[in-house]
Amino acid sequence: MSSQTYSISDLARELDITTRAIRFYEEQGLLSPERRGQERIYSPRDKVSLKLILRGKRIGFSLAECRELIELYDPTSGNQKQLHSMLAKITERREQLEQQLLDIEQMKLELDTAEERCIQALEQTIKGQETVQ
């Protein structure tokens, strides 16, 4: 891995996120930059971790799940444990989304039924008022 380092503004610019977000992930223990006085110095590992966090967020992983994946990062082993864990989490997330889709479809059917009943009830009350007048 490269010995290049990054400032917080370098990472923010490169990954198109705010420095505040980076500091938040650091506070959560997901990043651990070196310090030179007040300056944070991020390693290539921190950059990879940050990319993993951002990818995880996009696909719905929690910060705890991201932390677990980061802790499994081990390029010396080809990251096999991390990749297996990621695949398991992807499968789990996909199953959750499939269930949510089913739940949404069921809710839409229930809304259609409720809407139809309301329209019928409204039509009956309007007809009832017309016959009274």
mmCIF file of the C-alpha atoms, coordinates in Angstrom:
data_MODEL
# 
_entry.id   MODEL 
# 
loop_
_atom_site.group_PDB 
_atom_site.id 
_atom_site.type_symbol 
_atom_site.label_atom_id 
_atom_site.label_alt_id 
_atom_site.label_comp_id 
_atom_site.label_asym_id 
_atom_site.label_entity_id 
_atom_site.label_seq_id 
_atom_site.pdbx_PDB_ins_code 
_atom_site.Cartn_x 
_atom_site.Cartn_y 
_atom_site.Cartn_z 
_atom_site.occupancy 
_atom_site.B_iso_or_equiv 
_atom_site.pdbx_formal_charge 
_atom_site.auth_seq_id 
_atom_site.auth_comp_id 
_atom_site.auth_asym_id 
_atom_site.auth_atom_id 
_atom_site.pdbx_PDB_model_num 
ATOM 1   C CA . MET A 1 1   ? 0.000   0.000   0.000  1.00 0.00 ? 1   MET A CA 1 
ATOM 2   C CA . SER A 1 2   ? 1.164   3.529   -0.732 1.00 0.00 ? 2   SER A CA 1 
ATOM 3   C CA . SER A 1 3   ? 2.782   5.620   1.970  1.00 0.00 ? 3   SER A CA 1 
ATOM 4   C CA . GLN A 1 4   ? 0.844   8.662   0.761  1.00 0.00 ? 4   GLN A CA 1 
ATOM 5   C CA . THR A 1 5   ? -1.027  10.585  3.414  1.00 0.00 ? 5   THR A CA 1 
ATOM 6   C CA . TYR A 1 6   ? -4.040  12.861  3.198  1.00 0.00 ? 6   TYR A CA 1 
ATOM 7   C CA . SER A 1 7   ? -5.273  15.897  5.026  1.00 0.00 ? 7   SER A CA 1 
ATOM 8   C CA . ILE A 1 8   ? -8.910  16.076  6.040  1.00 0.00 ? 8   ILE A CA 1 
ATOM 9   C CA . SER A 1 9   ? -9.574  18.568  3.237  1.00 0.00 ? 9   SER A CA 1 
ATOM 10  C CA . ASP A 1 10  ? -7.854  16.273  0.699  1.00 0.00 ? 10  ASP A CA 1 
ATOM 11  C CA . LEU A 1 11  ? -10.159 13.392  1.636  1.00 0.00 ? 11  LEU A CA 1 
ATOM 12  C CA . ALA A 1 12  ? -13.243 15.609  1.743  1.00 0.00 ? 12  ALA A CA 1 
ATOM 13  C CA . ARG A 1 13  ? -12.524 16.970  -1.720 1.00 0.00 ? 13  ARG A CA 1 
ATOM 14  C CA . GLU A 1 14  ? -11.562 13.606  -3.216 1.00 0.00 ? 14  GLU A CA 1 
ATOM 15  C CA . LEU A 1 15  ? -14.594 11.738  -1.816 1.00 0.00 ? 15  LEU A CA 1 
ATOM 16  C CA . ASP A 1 16  ? -17.017 14.670  -2.132 1.00 0.00 ? 16  ASP A CA 1 
ATOM 17  C CA . ILE A 1 17  ? -18.050 14.772  1.516  1.00 0.00 ? 17  ILE A CA 1 
ATOM 18  C CA . THR A 1 18  ? -17.729 17.371  4.235  1.00 0.00 ? 18  THR A CA 1 
ATOM 19  C CA . THR A 1 19  ? -14.897 17.585  6.718  1.00 0.00 ? 19  THR A CA 1 
ATOM 20  C CA . ARG A 1 20  ? -17.601 17.499  9.384  1.00 0.00 ? 20  ARG A CA 1 
ATOM 21  C CA . ALA A 1 21  ? -18.692 14.044  8.155  1.00 0.00 ? 21  ALA A CA 1 
ATOM 22  C CA . ILE A 1 22  ? -15.101 12.816  8.316  1.00 0.00 ? 22  ILE A CA 1 
ATOM 23  C CA . ARG A 1 23  ? -14.734 14.126  11.871 1.00 0.00 ? 23  ARG A CA 1 
ATOM 24  C CA . PHE A 1 24  ? -18.017 12.393  12.790 1.00 0.00 ? 24  PHE A CA 1 
ATOM 25  C CA . TYR A 1 25  ? -16.710 9.037   11.548 1.00 0.00 ? 25  TYR A CA 1 
ATOM 26  C CA . GLU A 1 26  ? -13.519 9.666   13.484 1.00 0.00 ? 26  GLU A CA 1 
ATOM 27  C CA . GLU A 1 27  ? -15.542 10.371  16.656 1.00 0.00 ? 27  GLU A CA 1 
ATOM 28  C CA . GLN A 1 28  ? -17.407 7.092   16.074 1.00 0.00 ? 28  GLN A CA 1 
ATOM 29  C CA . GLY A 1 29  ? -14.062 5.257   16.045 1.00 0.00 ? 29  GLY A CA 1 
ATOM 30  C CA . LEU A 1 30  ? -14.290 4.330   12.363 1.00 0.00 ? 30  LEU A CA 1 
ATOM 31  C CA . LEU A 1 31  ? -11.199 6.337   11.375 1.00 0.00 ? 31  LEU A CA 1 
ATOM 32  C CA . SER A 1 32  ? -7.991  6.838   13.309 1.00 0.00 ? 32  SER A CA 1 
ATOM 33  C CA . PRO A 1 33  ? -5.768  9.477   11.750 1.00 0.00 ? 33  PRO A CA 1 
ATOM 34  C CA . GLU A 1 34  ? -2.392  10.391  13.160 1.00 0.00 ? 34  GLU A CA 1 
ATOM 35  C CA . ARG A 1 35  ? -2.042  13.837  14.668 1.00 0.00 ? 35  ARG A CA 1 
ATOM 36  C CA . ARG A 1 36  ? 0.624   16.424  14.062 1.00 0.00 ? 36  ARG A CA 1 
ATOM 37  C CA . GLY A 1 37  ? -0.333  19.129  16.479 1.00 0.00 ? 37  GLY A CA 1 
ATOM 38  C CA . GLN A 1 38  ? -3.899  20.033  15.514 1.00 0.00 ? 38  GLN A CA 1 
ATOM 39  C CA . GLU A 1 39  ? -3.578  18.584  12.010 1.00 0.00 ? 39  GLU A CA 1 
ATOM 40  C CA . ARG A 1 40  ? -5.088  15.200  11.186 1.00 0.00 ? 40  ARG A CA 1 
ATOM 41  C CA . ILE A 1 41  ? -2.999  12.987  8.897  1.00 0.00 ? 41  ILE A CA 1 
ATOM 42  C CA . TYR A 1 42  ? -5.007  10.243  7.205  1.00 0.00 ? 42  TYR A CA 1 
ATOM 43  C CA . SER A 1 43  ? -3.408  7.071   5.849  1.00 0.00 ? 43  SER A CA 1 
ATOM 44  C CA . PRO A 1 44  ? -4.389  5.089   2.762  1.00 0.00 ? 44  PRO A CA 1 
ATOM 45  C CA . ARG A 1 45  ? -6.113  2.662   5.184  1.00 0.00 ? 45  ARG A CA 1 
ATOM 46  C CA . ASP A 1 46  ? -8.235  5.549   6.501  1.00 0.00 ? 46  ASP A CA 1 
ATOM 47  C CA . LYS A 1 47  ? -9.145  6.415   2.920  1.00 0.00 ? 47  LYS A CA 1 
ATOM 48  C CA . VAL A 1 48  ? -10.191 2.819   2.209  1.00 0.00 ? 48  VAL A CA 1 
ATOM 49  C CA . SER A 1 49  ? -12.207 2.772   5.437  1.00 0.00 ? 49  SER A CA 1 
ATOM 50  C CA . LEU A 1 50  ? -13.944 5.988   4.487  1.00 0.00 ? 50  LEU A CA 1 
ATOM 51  C CA . LYS A 1 51  ? -14.787 4.623   1.034  1.00 0.00 ? 51  LYS A CA 1 
ATOM 52  C CA . LEU A 1 52  ? -16.201 1.500   2.680  1.00 0.00 ? 52  LEU A CA 1 
ATOM 53  C CA . ILE A 1 53  ? -18.307 3.597   5.058  1.00 0.00 ? 53  ILE A CA 1 
ATOM 54  C CA . LEU A 1 54  ? -19.708 5.672   2.198  1.00 0.00 ? 54  LEU A CA 1 
ATOM 55  C CA . ARG A 1 55  ? -20.450 2.583   0.075  1.00 0.00 ? 55  ARG A CA 1 
ATOM 56  C CA . GLY A 1 56  ? -22.039 0.888   3.087  1.00 0.00 ? 56  GLY A CA 1 
ATOM 57  C CA . LYS A 1 57  ? -24.258 3.881   3.763  1.00 0.00 ? 57  LYS A CA 1 
ATOM 58  C CA . ARG A 1 58  ? -25.420 3.949   0.129  1.00 0.00 ? 58  ARG A CA 1 
ATOM 59  C CA . ILE A 1 59  ? -26.595 0.350   0.339  1.00 0.00 ? 59  ILE A CA 1 
ATOM 60  C CA . GLY A 1 60  ? -28.176 0.725   3.761  1.00 0.00 ? 60  GLY A CA 1 
ATOM 61  C CA . PHE A 1 61  ? -25.604 -0.666  6.155  1.00 0.00 ? 61  PHE A CA 1 
ATOM 62  C CA . SER A 1 62  ? -25.546 0.669   9.693  1.00 0.00 ? 62  SER A CA 1 
ATOM 63  C CA . LEU A 1 63  ? -22.418 2.264   11.134 1.00 0.00 ? 63  LEU A CA 1 
ATOM 64  C CA . ALA A 1 64  ? -21.999 -0.834  13.314 1.00 0.00 ? 64  ALA A CA 1 
ATOM 65  C CA . GLU A 1 65  ? -21.985 -3.017  10.188 1.00 0.00 ? 65  GLU A CA 1 
ATOM 66  C CA . CYS A 1 66  ? -19.475 -0.692  8.546  1.00 0.00 ? 66  CYS A CA 1 
ATOM 67  C CA . ARG A 1 67  ? -17.295 -0.876  11.659 1.00 0.00 ? 67  ARG A CA 1 
ATOM 68  C CA . GLU A 1 68  ? -17.409 -4.667  11.554 1.00 0.00 ? 68  GLU A CA 1 
ATOM 69  C CA . LEU A 1 69  ? -16.305 -4.676  7.907  1.00 0.00 ? 69  LEU A CA 1 
ATOM 70  C CA . ILE A 1 70  ? -13.524 -2.179  8.584  1.00 0.00 ? 70  ILE A CA 1 
ATOM 71  C CA . GLU A 1 71  ? -12.220 -4.317  11.434 1.00 0.00 ? 71  GLU A CA 1 
ATOM 72  C CA . LEU A 1 72  ? -11.978 -7.266  9.015  1.00 0.00 ? 72  LEU A CA 1 
ATOM 73  C CA . TYR A 1 73  ? -9.823  -5.270  6.583  1.00 0.00 ? 73  TYR A CA 1 
ATOM 74  C CA . ASP A 1 74  ? -6.622  -7.270  6.022  1.00 0.00 ? 74  ASP A CA 1 
ATOM 75  C CA . PRO A 1 75  ? -4.977  -6.795  2.631  1.00 0.00 ? 75  PRO A CA 1 
ATOM 76  C CA . THR A 1 76  ? -2.297  -9.367  3.520  1.00 0.00 ? 76  THR A CA 1 
ATOM 77  C CA . SER A 1 77  ? -4.940  -12.128 3.304  1.00 0.00 ? 77  SER A CA 1 
ATOM 78  C CA . GLY A 1 78  ? -6.639  -10.685 0.242  1.00 0.00 ? 78  GLY A CA 1 
ATOM 79  C CA . ASN A 1 79  ? -9.410  -9.423  2.526  1.00 0.00 ? 79  ASN A CA 1 
ATOM 80  C CA . GLN A 1 80  ? -11.175 -12.777 2.279  1.00 0.00 ? 80  GLN A CA 1 
ATOM 81  C CA . LYS A 1 81  ? -12.909 -12.528 5.663  1.00 0.00 ? 81  LYS A CA 1 
ATOM 82  C CA . GLN A 1 82  ? -14.042 -9.004  4.879  1.00 0.00 ? 82  GLN A CA 1 
ATOM 83  C CA . LEU A 1 83  ? -15.334 -10.012 1.440  1.00 0.00 ? 83  LEU A CA 1 
ATOM 84  C CA . HIS A 1 84  ? -17.215 -13.047 2.803  1.00 0.00 ? 84  HIS A CA 1 
ATOM 85  C CA . SER A 1 85  ? -18.765 -10.888 5.506  1.00 0.00 ? 85  SER A CA 1 
ATOM 86  C CA . MET A 1 86  ? -19.684 -8.219  2.953  1.00 0.00 ? 86  MET A CA 1 
ATOM 87  C CA . LEU A 1 87  ? -21.371 -10.822 0.747  1.00 0.00 ? 87  LEU A CA 1 
ATOM 88  C CA . ALA A 1 88  ? -23.378 -12.103 3.715  1.00 0.00 ? 88  ALA A CA 1 
ATOM 89  C CA . LYS A 1 89  ? -24.436 -8.563  4.609  1.00 0.00 ? 89  LYS A CA 1 
ATOM 90  C CA . ILE A 1 90  ? -25.408 -7.850  0.996  1.00 0.00 ? 90  ILE A CA 1 
ATOM 91  C CA . THR A 1 91  ? -27.579 -10.978 0.943  1.00 0.00 ? 91  THR A CA 1 
ATOM 92  C CA . GLU A 1 92  ? -29.190 -9.991  4.237  1.00 0.00 ? 92  GLU A CA 1 
ATOM 93  C CA . ARG A 1 93  ? -29.816 -6.424  3.036  1.00 0.00 ? 93  ARG A CA 1 
ATOM 94  C CA . ARG A 1 94  ? -31.311 -7.689  -0.226 1.00 0.00 ? 94  ARG A CA 1 
ATOM 95  C CA . GLU A 1 95  ? -33.699 -9.945  1.734  1.00 0.00 ? 95  GLU A CA 1 
ATOM 96  C CA . GLN A 1 96  ? -34.723 -6.989  3.912  1.00 0.00 ? 96  GLN A CA 1 
ATOM 97  C CA . LEU A 1 97  ? -35.419 -4.880  0.830  1.00 0.00 ? 97  LEU A CA 1 
ATOM 98  C CA . GLU A 1 98  ? -37.453 -7.671  -0.784 1.00 0.00 ? 98  GLU A CA 1 
ATOM 99  C CA . GLN A 1 99  ? -39.574 -7.895  2.377  1.00 0.00 ? 99  GLN A CA 1 
ATOM 100 C CA . GLN A 1 100 ? -40.008 -4.119  2.408  1.00 0.00 ? 100 GLN A CA 1 
ATOM 101 C CA . LEU A 1 101 ? -41.164 -4.240  -1.216 1.00 0.00 ? 101 LEU A CA 1 
ATOM 102 C CA . LEU A 1 102 ? -43.750 -6.880  -0.303 1.00 0.00 ? 102 LEU A CA 1 
ATOM 103 C CA . ASP A 1 103 ? -44.871 -4.784  2.666  1.00 0.00 ? 103 ASP A CA 1 
ATOM 104 C CA . ILE A 1 104 ? -45.191 -1.699  0.458  1.00 0.00 ? 104 ILE A CA 1 
ATOM 105 C CA . GLU A 1 105 ? -47.240 -3.595  -2.141 1.00 0.00 ? 105 GLU A CA 1 
ATOM 106 C CA . GLN A 1 106 ? -49.566 -4.874  0.603  1.00 0.00 ? 106 GLN A CA 1 
ATOM 107 C CA . MET A 1 107 ? -49.929 -1.363  2.015  1.00 0.00 ? 107 MET A CA 1 
ATOM 108 C CA . LYS A 1 108 ? -50.754 -0.004  -1.459 1.00 0.00 ? 108 LYS A CA 1 
ATOM 109 C CA . LEU A 1 109 ? -53.525 -2.627  -1.809 1.00 0.00 ? 109 LEU A CA 1 
ATOM 110 C CA . GLU A 1 110 ? -54.920 -1.651  1.581  1.00 0.00 ? 110 GLU A CA 1 
ATOM 111 C CA . LEU A 1 111 ? -54.823 2.028   0.591  1.00 0.00 ? 111 LEU A CA 1 
ATOM 112 C CA . ASP A 1 112 ? -56.648 1.223   -2.668 1.00 0.00 ? 112 ASP A CA 1 
ATOM 113 C CA . THR A 1 113 ? -59.351 -0.629  -0.727 1.00 0.00 ? 113 THR A CA 1 
ATOM 114 C CA . ALA A 1 114 ? -59.724 2.178   1.826  1.00 0.00 ? 114 ALA A CA 1 
ATOM 115 C CA . GLU A 1 115 ? -59.863 4.776   -0.943 1.00 0.00 ? 115 GLU A CA 1 
ATOM 116 C CA . GLU A 1 116 ? -62.543 2.853   -2.822 1.00 0.00 ? 116 GLU A CA 1 
ATOM 117 C CA . ARG A 1 117 ? -64.665 2.470   0.317  1.00 0.00 ? 117 ARG A CA 1 
ATOM 118 C CA . CYS A 1 118 ? -64.345 6.196   1.059  1.00 0.00 ? 118 CYS A CA 1 
ATOM 119 C CA . ILE A 1 119 ? -65.399 7.105   -2.487 1.00 0.00 ? 119 ILE A CA 1 
ATOM 120 C CA . GLN A 1 120 ? -68.404 4.756   -2.304 1.00 0.00 ? 120 GLN A CA 1 
ATOM 121 C CA . ALA A 1 121 ? -69.419 6.120   1.104  1.00 0.00 ? 121 ALA A CA 1 
ATOM 122 C CA . LEU A 1 122 ? -69.087 9.685   -0.166 1.00 0.00 ? 122 LEU A CA 1 
ATOM 123 C CA . GLU A 1 123 ? -71.194 8.912   -3.252 1.00 0.00 ? 123 GLU A CA 1 
ATOM 124 C CA . GLN A 1 124 ? -73.906 7.380   -1.047 1.00 0.00 ? 124 GLN A CA 1 
ATOM 125 C CA . THR A 1 125 ? -74.006 10.397  1.264  1.00 0.00 ? 125 THR A CA 1 
ATOM 126 C CA . ILE A 1 126 ? -74.247 12.741  -1.733 1.00 0.00 ? 126 ILE A CA 1 
ATOM 127 C CA . LYS A 1 127 ? -77.109 10.657  -3.220 1.00 0.00 ? 127 LYS A CA 1 
ATOM 128 C CA . GLY A 1 128 ? -78.814 10.627  0.171  1.00 0.00 ? 128 GLY A CA 1 
ATOM 129 C CA . GLN A 1 129 ? -78.640 14.428  0.409  1.00 0.00 ? 129 GLN A CA 1 
ATOM 130 C CA . GLU A 1 130 ? -80.032 14.801  -3.132 1.00 0.00 ? 130 GLU A CA 1 
ATOM 131 C CA . THR A 1 131 ? -83.110 12.690  -2.337 1.00 0.00 ? 131 THR A CA 1 
ATOM 132 C CA . VAL A 1 132 ? -83.789 14.667  0.860  1.00 0.00 ? 132 VAL A CA 1 
ATOM 133 C CA . GLN A 1 133 ? -83.789 17.992  -0.960 1.00 0.00 ? 133 GLN A CA 1 
# 
